[in-house]
Short mmCIF file of C-alpha atoms in Angstrom, two decimals:
data_model
loop_
_atom_site.label_atom_id
_atom_site.label_comp_id
_atom_site.label_asym_id
_atom_site.label_seq_id
_atom_site.Cartn_x
_atom_site.Cartn_y
_atom_site.Cartn_z
CA MET A 119 125.40 101.73 88.03
CA SER A 120 128.39 101.88 89.56
CA LEU A 121 130.23 99.07 92.15
CA SER A 122 131.22 101.67 94.84
CA VAL A 123 127.43 101.97 95.64
CA PHE A 124 127.72 97.86 97.23
CA ALA A 125 131.45 99.38 99.00
CA ALA A 126 130.45 98.81 103.05
CA ASP A 127 132.64 96.75 106.22
CA TRP A 128 131.09 93.07 105.64
CA LYS A 129 130.62 90.84 108.43
CA LEU A 130 129.29 87.77 108.49
CA SER A 131 128.57 85.79 111.70
CA ARG A 132 127.73 81.56 110.99
CA GLN A 133 125.59 80.23 114.13
CA LEU A 134 124.46 76.61 114.81
CA SER A 135 122.17 76.01 117.36
CA LEU A 136 120.82 72.30 118.93
CA LYS A 137 118.68 72.01 121.66
CA GLY A 138 116.62 69.07 122.88
CA THR A 139 113.33 69.51 125.55
CA TYR A 140 111.03 68.30 127.45
CA SER A 141 107.61 69.67 128.13
CA ASP A 142 105.22 68.26 130.46
CA ASN A 143 102.26 69.47 128.55
CA ILE A 144 103.51 69.96 124.60
CA ASP A 145 99.92 71.12 123.51
CA LEU A 146 99.35 73.44 125.60
CA SER A 147 95.79 71.78 126.34
CA GLY A 148 94.11 72.37 129.94
CA SER A 149 92.43 68.87 130.22
CA ASP A 150 94.25 66.11 127.83
CA LYS A 151 97.47 67.12 128.97
CA THR A 152 100.83 65.51 126.68
CA SER A 153 104.04 65.20 127.63
CA ASP A 154 107.01 65.04 125.12
CA PHE A 155 110.59 65.58 123.79
CA PHE A 156 112.20 67.35 120.69
CA THR A 157 114.65 68.14 118.92
CA GLU A 158 115.38 71.96 117.18
CA LEU A 159 118.26 72.26 114.64
CA THR A 160 118.72 75.99 113.82
CA PRO A 161 121.32 77.15 111.33
CA GLY A 162 121.28 80.71 111.04
CA PHE A 163 123.85 83.82 110.46
CA VAL A 164 123.64 87.47 110.12
CA LEU A 165 124.55 89.37 107.85
CA GLN A 166 126.48 92.79 108.40
CA GLY A 167 127.61 95.61 105.91
CA LYS A 168 127.88 99.88 106.37
CA GLY A 169 129.44 102.09 103.64
CA ARG A 170 129.05 104.85 102.46
CA ARG A 171 126.18 104.92 100.09
CA LEU A 172 124.89 101.63 101.94
CA SER A 173 124.07 99.78 104.80
CA LEU A 174 122.36 96.53 105.97
CA ASP A 175 121.50 94.34 108.19
CA LEU A 176 120.43 90.86 106.93
CA ALA A 177 119.52 87.50 110.27
CA TYR A 178 118.41 84.91 108.82
CA SER A 179 117.55 81.08 110.94
CA LEU A 180 115.59 78.35 109.74
CA GLN A 181 114.57 76.15 112.86
CA ALA A 182 113.59 72.33 112.13
CA LEU A 183 111.70 71.39 114.40
CA HIS A 184 110.81 67.66 115.73
CA TYR A 185 108.63 65.48 118.55
CA LEU A 186 109.23 61.87 119.49
CA ASN A 187 105.94 60.97 119.85
CA THR A 188 103.60 63.13 118.03
CA SER A 189 106.34 63.20 114.84
CA SER A 190 102.92 64.11 113.17
CA GLU A 191 103.44 68.20 114.11
CA ASP A 192 106.93 68.34 112.72
CA LYS A 193 107.62 71.53 111.16
CA VAL A 194 109.74 73.86 109.79
CA ASN A 195 110.47 77.48 111.16
CA HIS A 196 111.94 80.56 108.01
CA ARG A 197 112.37 83.46 110.51
CA LEU A 198 114.27 86.67 108.35
CA GLN A 199 114.89 90.15 108.72
CA ALA A 200 116.24 91.99 106.48
CA ASN A 201 116.70 95.87 106.28
CA ALA A 202 118.85 97.26 103.68
CA LYS A 203 119.50 101.76 102.66
CA SER A 204 121.73 102.84 100.07
CA GLU A 205 121.92 105.88 98.18
CA LEU A 206 121.92 105.65 94.35
CA TYR A 207 123.31 109.09 93.17
CA GLN A 208 124.89 110.98 95.83
CA ASP A 209 122.69 112.96 98.03
CA HIS A 210 119.40 112.39 95.45
CA LEU A 211 117.96 109.18 94.78
CA PHE A 212 117.93 106.22 98.14
CA LEU A 213 116.64 103.42 98.69
CA ASP A 214 114.92 101.08 101.65
CA PHE A 215 113.67 97.52 102.07
CA ASN A 216 112.06 95.67 104.01
CA LEU A 217 111.59 91.59 103.94
CA THR A 218 110.55 90.20 107.19
CA ALA A 219 109.22 86.20 107.95
CA ARG A 220 108.22 85.02 111.49
CA GLN A 221 105.76 83.72 114.01
CA GLU A 222 102.63 84.20 115.06
CA ILE A 223 99.52 82.94 117.25
CA LYS A 224 96.39 83.73 114.83
CA ASP A 225 94.34 84.32 117.39
CA SER A 226 95.03 87.06 120.14
CA LEU A 227 93.19 85.89 122.49
CA ALA A 228 93.68 82.20 122.41
CA PRO A 229 96.70 80.12 124.82
CA SER A 230 100.03 81.46 123.90
CA GLY A 231 103.13 79.68 124.70
CA TRP A 232 105.61 82.50 124.35
CA ASP A 233 107.80 80.98 121.58
CA ALA A 234 106.72 79.28 118.58
CA THR A 235 107.92 75.33 119.77
CA ASN A 236 104.40 74.27 121.40
CA THR A 237 102.27 72.11 118.87
CA SER A 238 99.03 74.45 119.30
CA GLU A 239 97.56 74.77 116.30
CA ASP A 240 97.20 78.99 116.88
CA LEU A 241 100.34 79.37 115.38
CA GLN A 242 100.44 80.51 111.79
CA ASN A 243 103.80 82.53 108.94
CA THR A 244 103.82 85.89 107.86
CA TYR A 245 105.20 87.49 105.72
CA THR A 246 106.12 90.54 104.65
CA TYR A 247 108.00 93.03 103.01
CA LEU A 248 108.64 97.40 102.43
CA PHE A 249 110.79 98.32 99.09
CA ALA A 250 111.11 102.95 99.04
CA PRO A 251 112.47 104.57 96.82
CA TYR A 252 112.81 108.47 96.86
CA PHE A 253 114.64 111.63 96.24
CA LYS A 254 115.84 114.53 98.31
CA ASN A 255 117.08 118.36 97.14
CA ARG A 256 118.58 120.32 99.03
CA PHE A 257 117.22 124.65 98.26
CA GLY A 258 120.44 125.85 99.64
CA ARG A 259 119.90 126.56 102.66
CA GLN A 260 115.84 127.90 102.41
CA ALA A 261 114.38 123.65 102.80
CA GLU A 262 114.04 120.85 102.03
CA LEU A 263 112.15 118.89 99.45
CA THR A 264 111.78 114.40 99.74
CA PHE A 265 109.95 113.02 97.48
CA ARG A 266 108.73 109.39 98.79
CA LEU A 267 107.38 106.33 97.36
CA GLU A 268 106.32 103.23 98.84
CA ASN A 269 105.17 99.28 97.75
CA ASP A 270 104.92 97.03 101.18
CA GLY A 271 103.38 93.47 100.95
CA VAL A 272 101.58 91.43 104.60
CA PHE A 273 101.41 87.97 103.90
CA TYR A 274 99.77 85.60 105.59
CA SER A 275 100.55 81.95 105.77
CA GLU A 276 97.49 80.13 107.13
CA ASP A 277 94.68 82.45 108.36
CA GLY A 278 94.19 86.33 107.23
CA ASP A 279 93.58 88.76 104.91
CA ASP A 280 96.83 89.01 102.25
CA SER A 281 97.27 92.72 101.10
CA LEU A 282 98.72 94.95 99.53
CA GLY A 283 99.80 98.85 100.15
CA TYR A 284 101.11 100.83 97.58
CA ARG A 285 101.84 104.68 99.70
CA ALA A 286 103.30 108.39 97.87
CA ASN A 287 104.70 111.14 100.20
CA LEU A 288 105.63 114.46 98.86
CA ASN A 289 107.80 116.82 102.34
CA LEU A 290 109.15 120.19 102.13
CA SER A 291 110.35 121.29 104.73
CA SER A 292 112.67 124.41 105.34
CA GLY A 293 116.43 124.45 106.02
CA PRO A 294 118.97 126.33 108.64
CA ALA A 295 118.59 129.93 106.99
CA LEU A 296 115.45 131.41 109.06
CA GLY A 297 117.60 129.71 112.31
CA ASP A 298 115.08 129.05 114.94
CA ILE A 299 112.01 129.92 113.38
CA HIS A 300 110.12 125.62 111.59
CA TRP A 301 108.36 125.10 108.84
CA SER A 302 107.29 121.93 106.89
CA LEU A 303 104.73 120.31 104.59
CA ASN A 304 103.34 116.81 104.11
CA ALA A 305 100.64 116.10 101.82
CA ASN A 306 100.28 111.56 102.29
CA ASN A 307 97.84 110.04 100.18
CA GLU A 308 98.02 105.92 100.73
CA TYR A 309 95.46 102.65 98.89
CA VAL A 310 95.76 99.42 100.91
CA ASP A 311 93.93 96.45 98.64
CA TYR A 312 92.81 93.33 100.54
CA GLN A 313 92.98 90.59 97.51
CA GLU A 314 89.10 89.19 99.12
CA GLY A 315 88.26 92.51 100.84
CA PRO A 316 87.76 96.15 100.48
CA ARG A 317 90.16 98.69 99.82
CA ASP A 318 91.01 101.18 101.21
CA ARG A 319 92.62 104.75 101.23
CA PHE A 320 93.88 106.98 103.42
CA SER A 321 95.05 111.21 102.65
CA LYS A 322 95.98 113.97 104.65
CA ILE A 323 98.33 117.16 103.86
CA VAL A 324 99.66 118.83 107.21
CA GLY A 325 101.21 121.79 107.73
CA SER A 326 103.44 122.78 111.07
CA LEU A 327 105.12 125.87 112.79
CA GLY A 328 108.01 125.52 114.99
CA TYR A 329 109.94 128.22 117.25
CA GLN A 330 113.19 126.84 119.02
CA ILE A 331 112.14 129.16 122.11
CA ASN A 332 115.34 128.93 123.35
CA ASN A 333 118.26 125.31 123.56
CA ARG A 334 115.87 123.41 125.76
CA TRP A 335 112.40 124.53 124.70
CA ARG A 336 110.52 124.30 121.45
CA ALA A 337 106.57 124.52 120.65
CA ASP A 338 104.98 123.13 117.16
CA ALA A 339 102.15 123.64 115.94
CA PHE A 340 100.00 121.17 113.49
CA GLY A 341 97.29 121.69 111.57
CA GLY A 342 95.69 120.25 108.50
CA TYR A 343 92.73 118.10 106.33
CA GLU A 344 92.28 114.21 106.49
CA ASP A 345 90.05 112.39 103.75
CA ASN A 346 90.08 108.96 104.51
CA ASN A 347 87.75 106.16 103.17
CA TYR A 348 87.01 102.69 104.63
CA ASP A 349 84.85 100.45 106.75
CA SER A 350 83.02 102.23 110.22
CA ALA A 351 79.67 103.24 110.86
CA ASP A 352 81.41 107.15 111.50
CA GLU A 353 83.44 109.61 110.23
CA THR A 354 86.58 108.50 109.03
CA SER A 355 87.16 112.30 107.31
CA GLY A 356 88.30 115.85 109.26
CA SER A 357 90.52 118.12 110.44
CA ILE A 358 93.94 117.69 112.50
CA TRP A 359 95.10 120.14 115.03
CA GLU A 360 98.05 120.03 117.15
CA GLY A 361 100.03 121.41 119.22
CA LEU A 362 104.06 120.07 121.27
CA ILE A 363 105.83 121.21 123.75
CA SER A 364 109.30 119.56 123.27
CA TRP A 365 112.11 119.88 126.42
CA THR A 366 115.38 119.45 126.07
CA PRO A 367 117.57 120.03 129.38
CA ASN A 368 120.54 118.10 128.51
CA ASP A 369 121.76 115.32 126.26
CA ARG A 370 121.17 112.74 127.55
CA THR A 371 117.35 113.81 128.32
CA LYS A 372 114.26 114.71 125.86
CA VAL A 373 110.82 114.81 126.82
CA GLU A 374 107.72 115.60 124.16
CA LEU A 375 104.35 116.08 125.28
CA GLY A 376 100.87 117.03 123.22
CA SER A 377 97.71 116.95 122.75
CA GLY A 378 95.57 117.41 119.35
CA TYR A 379 92.29 116.32 118.02
CA ARG A 380 91.29 113.99 115.07
CA TYR A 381 87.50 112.89 113.85
CA PHE A 382 87.65 109.86 115.37
CA GLY A 383 89.08 112.03 119.10
CA TRP A 384 91.53 113.20 121.02
CA THR A 385 95.19 112.43 120.12
CA PRO A 386 97.55 113.26 123.74
CA ARG A 387 101.74 112.43 122.28
CA LEU A 388 104.46 111.16 124.92
CA GLY A 389 107.70 111.16 124.47
CA ILE A 390 110.40 110.76 127.33
CA ASP A 391 113.73 110.06 126.78
CA TYR A 392 116.92 109.55 129.37
CA ARG A 393 120.53 108.63 129.38
CA ARG A 394 123.57 108.03 131.30
CA LYS A 395 126.53 106.12 131.00
CA ARG A 396 125.41 102.52 132.55
CA SER A 397 121.41 103.19 131.87
CA VAL A 398 118.03 104.15 130.02
CA TRP A 399 115.04 104.65 129.84
CA THR A 400 112.31 105.28 127.76
CA ALA A 401 108.21 105.78 127.39
CA SER A 402 106.45 106.49 125.61
CA PHE A 403 101.49 107.09 124.75
CA GLN A 404 100.27 107.69 121.39
CA ARG A 405 96.71 107.03 119.69
CA ASP A 406 97.01 107.15 116.24
CA VAL A 407 94.91 104.77 113.43
CA SER A 408 96.52 101.46 112.52
CA SER A 409 95.63 98.38 111.53
CA ALA A 410 96.42 94.93 111.11
CA ARG A 411 99.13 95.31 108.66
CA SER A 412 100.33 97.91 109.17
CA ASP A 413 101.52 96.76 113.11
CA ARG A 414 103.28 94.42 111.08
CA LEU A 415 104.74 96.20 109.33
CA ARG A 416 106.89 97.89 111.93
CA THR A 417 107.68 95.01 113.79
CA GLN A 418 110.34 93.78 114.27
CA VAL A 419 111.72 89.91 114.12
CA TYR A 420 115.34 90.62 115.39
CA GLU A 421 117.03 93.90 116.33
CA PHE A 422 120.75 95.27 116.03
CA GLU A 423 120.87 97.55 118.39
CA ASP A 424 120.49 97.63 121.76
CA ALA A 425 119.18 100.04 124.38
CA PHE A 426 121.89 102.91 124.47
CA GLY A 427 121.94 102.34 120.88
CA GLU A 428 125.44 100.01 119.87
CA THR A 429 125.22 97.50 117.01
CA VAL A 430 124.72 94.55 117.68
CA THR A 431 124.59 91.25 116.29
CA PRO A 432 121.42 88.91 117.23
CA GLU A 433 121.80 85.56 118.09
CA THR A 434 120.05 84.04 115.29
CA GLY A 435 119.55 80.03 117.05
CA THR A 436 117.15 82.08 121.01
CA ASP A 437 114.28 81.62 121.87
CA LEU A 438 112.21 84.57 119.84
CA ASN A 439 109.08 85.18 121.68
CA VAL A 440 105.61 85.26 119.24
CA SER A 441 103.87 88.54 121.00
CA VAL A 442 101.01 88.16 122.78
CA ASP A 443 99.73 91.57 121.48
CA THR A 444 98.83 91.89 117.76
CA ALA A 445 96.34 92.29 116.15
CA THR A 446 93.33 89.85 114.66
CA PRO A 447 95.11 89.53 110.56
CA ASP A 448 92.03 90.45 109.13
CA SER A 449 91.18 94.45 106.93
CA SER A 450 89.09 96.26 109.99
CA VAL A 451 91.10 99.28 111.33
CA TYR A 452 91.07 100.44 114.44
CA ILE A 453 92.25 103.49 116.47
CA ASN A 454 95.72 102.29 118.62
CA ASN A 455 96.41 103.53 121.77
CA ARG A 456 99.26 102.37 122.54
CA PHE A 457 101.96 102.78 126.15
CA ASP A 458 105.61 101.72 126.37
CA SER A 459 108.26 101.86 128.96
CA ALA A 460 111.32 99.90 129.30
CA TRP A 461 114.33 100.76 131.48
CA THR A 462 118.12 99.05 130.56
CA LEU A 463 120.84 99.32 133.15
CA GLN A 464 124.17 97.80 132.53
CA THR A 465 126.72 97.03 135.21
CA ARG A 466 130.18 95.27 133.80
CA ARG A 467 129.04 91.58 135.13
CA SER A 468 125.47 92.01 134.36
CA SER A 469 122.33 93.07 132.80
CA LEU A 470 118.50 94.17 134.44
CA GLY A 471 116.38 94.98 132.06
CA VAL A 472 111.95 96.26 133.58
CA SER A 473 109.10 96.89 130.83
CA LEU A 474 105.92 96.94 130.76
CA GLY A 475 103.73 97.71 127.87
CA TYR A 476 99.13 99.27 127.33
CA VAL A 477 97.91 98.57 124.10
CA LEU A 478 93.70 99.35 123.66
CA ARG A 479 92.74 98.27 119.07
CA GLU A 480 89.23 100.16 119.51
CA TYR A 481 87.27 99.04 116.73
CA ASP A 482 84.93 100.90 114.88
CA ASP A 483 83.31 97.45 112.43
CA ASP A 484 82.90 95.53 114.67
CA SER A 485 81.85 97.21 118.16
CA ARG A 486 84.88 95.19 120.16
CA ASP A 487 87.80 96.47 121.98
CA GLU A 488 91.02 94.64 121.97
CA GLY A 489 92.93 95.42 125.36
CA THR A 490 96.85 93.60 126.14
CA MET A 491 99.18 94.36 129.28
CA GLN A 492 102.21 93.51 129.15
CA ALA A 493 105.20 92.45 131.89
CA ARG A 494 108.42 91.64 131.68
CA LEU A 495 111.63 91.82 133.69
CA TYR A 496 115.48 90.02 132.39
CA TRP A 497 118.51 89.65 134.13
CA SER A 498 121.26 88.49 133.91
CA ARG A 499 124.56 87.79 135.75
CA ARG A 500 128.31 86.70 134.66
CA LEU A 501 129.20 84.20 137.55
CA SER A 502 132.84 83.68 136.68
CA ALA A 503 134.82 83.88 133.32
CA HIS A 504 132.49 81.49 131.10
CA THR A 505 129.61 81.08 133.34
CA SER A 506 126.32 83.71 133.02
CA GLY A 507 123.50 82.56 134.81
CA ASN A 508 119.52 84.67 134.08
CA LEU A 509 116.74 84.82 135.12
CA GLY A 510 112.89 86.02 133.12
CA LEU A 511 109.52 86.87 134.43
CA LYS A 512 106.39 88.00 132.16
CA TRP A 513 103.07 89.13 132.64
CA SER A 514 100.03 89.76 130.14
CA GLN A 515 96.71 90.33 130.78
CA ARG A 516 94.41 90.04 127.49
CA GLU A 517 90.50 91.01 127.09
CA LEU A 518 88.45 91.28 124.05
CA ASP A 519 85.16 94.25 125.37
CA SER A 520 82.13 93.37 122.73
CA ASP A 521 78.87 95.25 122.78
CA VAL A 522 77.61 92.81 120.20
CA SER A 523 77.16 89.81 122.93
CA SER A 524 78.18 89.62 126.54
CA SER A 525 79.06 86.11 125.76
CA SER A 526 81.53 86.96 123.68
CA ASN A 527 83.62 88.82 126.47
CA LEU A 528 87.07 87.64 127.45
CA ASP A 529 89.90 88.01 130.73
CA ARG A 530 92.91 85.74 130.11
CA GLN A 531 95.90 86.03 132.39
CA ASP A 532 99.12 84.41 130.96
CA TYR A 533 102.47 84.54 133.75
CA GLY A 534 105.51 82.67 132.52
CA PHE A 535 109.41 81.97 134.18
CA ASP A 536 112.50 81.64 132.87
CA ALA A 537 115.58 81.18 134.70
CA GLY A 538 119.20 79.27 132.99
CA LEU A 539 122.91 78.69 132.72
CA THR A 540 125.48 79.03 130.25
CA ARG A 541 128.87 78.06 130.46
CA ARG A 542 130.87 78.64 126.99
CA LEU A 543 132.63 76.08 126.25
CA SER A 544 135.40 77.56 123.85
CA GLU A 545 135.41 81.06 121.73
CA GLN A 546 132.78 79.40 119.30
CA ALA A 547 131.01 77.18 121.39
CA TYR A 548 128.77 77.52 124.25
CA VAL A 549 125.60 75.37 126.03
CA ASP A 550 123.02 75.97 127.40
CA ILE A 551 119.66 74.09 130.42
CA LYS A 552 116.75 76.47 130.43
CA TYR A 553 114.00 76.00 132.91
CA GLY A 554 110.74 77.13 132.15
CA PHE A 555 107.39 77.81 133.53
CA ARG A 556 103.85 79.07 131.39
CA ASP A 557 100.27 80.12 132.99
CA ASP A 558 97.83 80.99 131.36
CA GLY A 559 95.44 81.21 133.78
CA GLU A 560 92.85 78.56 133.42
CA GLU A 561 94.82 74.65 133.55
CA SER A 562 97.14 74.88 130.43
CA ALA A 563 99.92 75.50 132.25
CA GLU A 564 103.57 74.37 130.84
CA ASN A 565 106.89 72.41 132.52
CA ARG A 566 109.99 72.17 129.78
CA VAL A 567 113.28 71.31 130.73
CA THR A 568 116.18 72.06 127.53
CA LEU A 569 119.01 71.18 127.07
CA GLY A 570 120.68 73.21 123.72
CA LEU A 571 124.63 73.55 122.69
CA ARG A 572 125.75 76.57 120.05
CA LEU A 573 128.46 78.01 117.88
CA ASN A 574 129.06 80.43 116.05
CA TRP A 575 132.30 81.57 113.58
CA GLN A 576 132.78 85.00 112.34
#
């Protein structure tokens, strides 16, 4: 293999964060509250490379936590996001690779501190990987063929069903020769092996035909059949059909609206992307088959692009949220109803972000539904040449509706508030002071104050 494959413009950011935090309820207890002071040392780095045949985004941090009064709870957390894309043979052979490590809650309905620093026993480590070589070939202006193989894995440090996945996908689509007419044929076959559970299979073949009506409107129709095999009391196979309308009035706006039908019922779809010079609004809804492992393979630990699509270098020492809408880490397959909406505004001195999300998981194998609604607001402003302030509000509502026993039903609401100041000491050094409040509505509230120092070397 030629060394030209690895030719790229490389950027390395070395980072170090040191924090001291006082908490008045470190274990999120509702009755026997314990206060504590803990230190957090987080060395990390970000490596980014962009080249003609290679693209790499890699961010890693080691979070070492020491608790003054409960030193037996000391722990080390690893957080990693690695995304690599390579062109191995010009225009034909490619490789995608992803690797993640993060902390998450084991029980999506248990008390959550929003990050991994509390001593709650409901936290564990999750690791994922994806290895995907694929082949592309163009048949002149007539058609394009893509054949992709994938191997992935999802592993849990404590509770959960570890699994390996194997997928083959073949896609044949039209080229520009047909002008406004577009067609495609896609065949997909996937096996999922749970180390202490079942072996699931998901297979489908779908064809599509689309027409570009004019420069604003496009219509697409999809049809096919899927043959799945997983634990369920109902049918898991059947025909697929869907209609989709796309409206693109200008370069800044795109709206997609569609609906279809599959073996589990109707499948509405919504997509909105509206961009202006200083603001972005996105919204989406989709109803599809999913599982805990599928959700984790799609989750990013660190983001390398902002809401405007611009490349950014993530801060590895910042507090990483532990998501409260995580599915229970088992082998269950469910129907995932997901709505997400986010609005971001950036001005010369300020940044404002608002997001709203809703997830409903419809389980069939044990007759339960899990729902999570979340709302977040974030605001930051540069107060002077060297000082900035930030404010954050969070709210979530988590529900469990069980058909087996009404005593299993649960409704939990969580509230969070953060406020902080940042002072730049030099080009490489920043000092932060932050206040945070958490309340899950069941008397397990927490107040905390944090003083931190961040260093960054390019």
